[in-house]
Amino acid sequence: MNPVVNTARASQNTMRILCCLNRDLASNIALNLLLPSLDGHEVRVGLTDRVGSINSPTTESAARRELRFAEQSLPNEILFPLIERAGLPDSGSRYLTFAEVERYRGIRVAPLPNPNTPEGLEAVRGFAPDLILTIRYGAILKAAVISIPRLGVLNLHSGLLPDYRGVLATFRALVAGDDEIGCTLHYIADGTIDTGPIVAVARTPVAPAHSLLWHILALYPLGIRLISAALSKLNRGETLAMAAQVATEGRYYTYPTIEEWADFKRRGWMAVRASDLDEVLRRYV
């Protein structure tokens, strides 16, 4: 079954939606922004612990470790546990941790490190999602998983496709001197990465006074609006308009090398600014 061509059969009421996310700051913010659009649907969240492998100190730049600390270690090991132990109420105006999303909103949040394994497939099939949403997810979905949801698999890529396939697309755009960055909502139609038909694109201007982290996080309010609009259409039984990507356009970027991070710094960019991080973390309290 081609997951991209069945959207016209969408339910006009409740959908079962599996959100596949990474256990990091950006994914958590994206989930919080998405919660209003998930209201009324049956939702589960599956988490990976990271995207890619952690390099050794000799092959990873200090800036990359700084970004990893801000995105993963700080929220998962320090901020989120403190908030959860403090028992802060769900005011409706602050961001919730992953555990709080389950506690206060009744959405099951559980590890899903690899949905392609027999155990992973069993978990996905057991939920029988109508739609799978992936945001910063750390596993590449294969055909068996892609064939399960009748409405297909939608991925929010934090880069403009097809120009910036792969990881840290925002980093690449800043190094290239682009005037704007963007995100792309597209279908995952096979086991390749960032190649499926494009549903929608959003752009925002580059802000040189801010850090890479700020630019990465700035994409998610835009991207979640794209997802919310797509959910509304699917819920009404409409088919999402799509534009095929040209396979020969763009390129796939892997993790930046130490030399590329040094070039990033020479261009005046910082991975993380304390003021940018403070602005985000205050949203949790």
PDB file of C-alpha atoms in Angstrom, residues 25 29 34 45 110 123 155 157 166:
ATOM      1  CA  LEU A  25      14.458  20.171  23.942  1.00  0.00           C
ATOM      2  CA  ILE A  29       8.797  22.221  22.482  1.00  0.00           C
ATOM      3  CA  LEU A  34       1.234  20.618  18.829  1.00  0.00           C
ATOM      4  CA  VAL A  45       4.255   9.431  21.715  1.00  0.00           C
ATOM      5  CA  ALA A 110       7.057   5.658  26.011  1.00  0.00           C
ATOM      6  CA  ALA A 123       4.024  -1.782  19.410  1.00  0.00           C
ATOM      7  CA  ASN A 155       7.857  14.262   8.765  1.00  0.00           C
ATOM      8  CA  HIS A 157      12.299  18.445   8.580  1.00  0.00           C
ATOM      9  CA  GLY A 166      20.238  15.465   6.434  1.00  0.00           C
TER      10      GLY A 166
END
